[in-house]
Short mmCIF file of C-alpha atoms in Angstrom, two decimals:
data_model
loop_
_atom_site.label_atom_id
_atom_site.label_comp_id
_atom_site.label_asym_id
_atom_site.label_seq_id
_atom_site.Cartn_x
_atom_site.Cartn_y
_atom_site.Cartn_z
CA MET V 1 134.96 -93.94 -29.47
CA GLU V 2 132.68 -96.76 -30.46
CA ARG V 3 130.06 -94.31 -31.68
CA GLY V 4 132.59 -92.45 -33.85
CA ALA V 5 133.88 -95.65 -35.45
CA SER V 6 130.33 -96.72 -36.25
CA HIS V 7 129.61 -93.33 -37.80
CA THR V 8 132.77 -93.58 -39.93
CA ARG V 9 131.83 -97.07 -41.15
CA ALA V 10 128.33 -95.89 -42.03
CA ARG V 11 129.73 -92.92 -43.92
CA ARG V 12 132.19 -95.11 -45.81
CA ALA V 13 129.40 -97.53 -46.69
CA ALA V 14 127.26 -94.65 -47.96
CA VAL V 15 130.13 -93.28 -50.07
CA CYS V 16 130.84 -96.74 -51.44
CA ALA V 17 127.16 -97.24 -52.29
CA ALA V 18 127.04 -93.87 -54.06
CA ARG V 19 130.14 -94.73 -56.08
CA CYS V 20 128.68 -98.11 -57.03
CA LEU V 21 125.45 -96.46 -58.17
CA ALA V 22 127.37 -93.90 -60.20
CA LEU V 23 129.54 -96.59 -61.79
CA GLY V 24 126.50 -98.77 -62.50
CA SER V 25 124.73 -95.85 -64.10
CA LEU V 26 127.77 -95.08 -66.24
CA LEU V 27 128.11 -98.68 -67.34
CA ALA V 28 124.41 -98.95 -68.14
CA THR V 29 124.51 -95.75 -70.18
CA THR V 30 127.62 -96.90 -72.02
CA GLY V 31 126.07 -100.30 -72.69
CA ILE V 32 122.91 -98.71 -74.06
CA ALA V 33 124.91 -96.38 -76.27
CA ALA V 34 127.07 -99.24 -77.51
CA ALA V 35 124.02 -101.35 -78.25
CA ALA V 36 122.41 -98.48 -80.14
CA GLU V 37 125.56 -97.98 -82.20
CA SER V 38 126.01 -101.67 -82.82
CA ARG V 39 126.27 -102.26 -86.52
CA VAL V 40 125.18 -105.88 -86.37
CA PRO V 41 121.84 -107.24 -85.22
CA SER V 42 122.06 -110.25 -82.96
CA ASN V 43 120.33 -112.38 -85.57
CA PRO V 44 122.13 -113.21 -88.85
CA ALA V 45 118.86 -114.49 -90.33
CA ALA V 46 117.43 -110.97 -90.05
CA LEU V 47 120.42 -109.60 -91.94
CA LEU V 48 120.03 -112.22 -94.66
CA ARG V 49 116.30 -111.44 -94.99
CA ASP V 50 117.06 -107.72 -95.20
CA ALA V 51 119.73 -108.37 -97.82
CA VAL V 52 117.38 -110.46 -99.96
CA ALA V 53 114.63 -107.84 -99.60
CA ALA V 54 117.03 -105.05 -100.57
CA ASP V 55 118.15 -107.03 -103.60
CA ALA V 56 114.54 -107.68 -104.63
CA ALA V 57 113.85 -103.95 -104.32
CA GLY V 58 116.78 -103.22 -106.61
CA ASP V 59 119.09 -101.79 -103.96
CA ARG V 60 122.16 -103.88 -104.82
CA LYS V 61 124.63 -101.76 -102.84
CA ARG V 62 122.62 -102.11 -99.62
CA ALA V 63 122.14 -105.83 -100.25
CA ASP V 64 125.87 -106.23 -100.84
CA ARG V 65 126.66 -104.36 -97.63
CA LEU V 66 124.26 -106.56 -95.63
CA PHE V 67 125.55 -109.80 -97.15
CA ASN V 68 129.11 -108.72 -96.37
CA ARG V 69 128.16 -107.95 -92.75
CA VAL V 70 126.92 -111.52 -92.40
CA VAL V 71 130.12 -112.86 -93.98
CA THR V 72 132.28 -110.80 -91.65
CA ASP V 73 130.40 -111.19 -88.39
CA TYR V 74 128.84 -114.66 -88.61
CA PRO V 75 131.39 -117.19 -89.91
CA ILE V 76 129.01 -120.10 -89.39
CA VAL V 77 126.79 -118.83 -92.24
CA ALA V 78 129.43 -116.86 -94.15
CA ASP V 79 129.53 -119.31 -97.07
CA HIS V 80 125.76 -119.14 -97.50
CA ALA V 81 125.78 -115.33 -97.45
CA ALA V 82 128.72 -115.11 -99.87
CA LEU V 83 127.02 -117.52 -102.30
CA ALA V 84 123.72 -115.62 -102.10
CA ASN V 85 125.58 -112.36 -102.71
CA ALA V 86 127.45 -113.78 -105.72
CA ARG V 87 124.20 -115.10 -107.19
CA ALA V 88 122.54 -111.73 -106.69
CA TRP V 89 125.41 -109.94 -108.47
CA LEU V 90 125.24 -112.43 -111.34
CA ALA V 91 121.48 -112.02 -111.62
CA ALA V 92 121.94 -108.26 -111.68
CA GLY V 93 124.31 -108.69 -114.62
CA ASP V 94 127.33 -107.21 -112.87
CA PRO V 95 129.65 -110.05 -111.86
CA ALA V 96 132.66 -107.71 -111.69
CA GLU V 97 131.44 -106.32 -108.37
#
């Protein structure tokens, strides 16, 4: 009987390990997909630089979208991004936007 109980424990451990690997693989894949689909970089400074560069290149709509992402997702620098966006719209001659 001892041998059978040991075999059962080993089998359960193997099944548990397989389930853990499958779950870990699923979570890793989901995490990678979520990171790839993330709409916000982890660095608000990069967004601000991209927004300024887009504005300098004449792409106001992209710049506006990037400034607004900073405002929405990074409250600590939201005022700075909103002010930079307002100044860019004024410089473009379209304050109504």
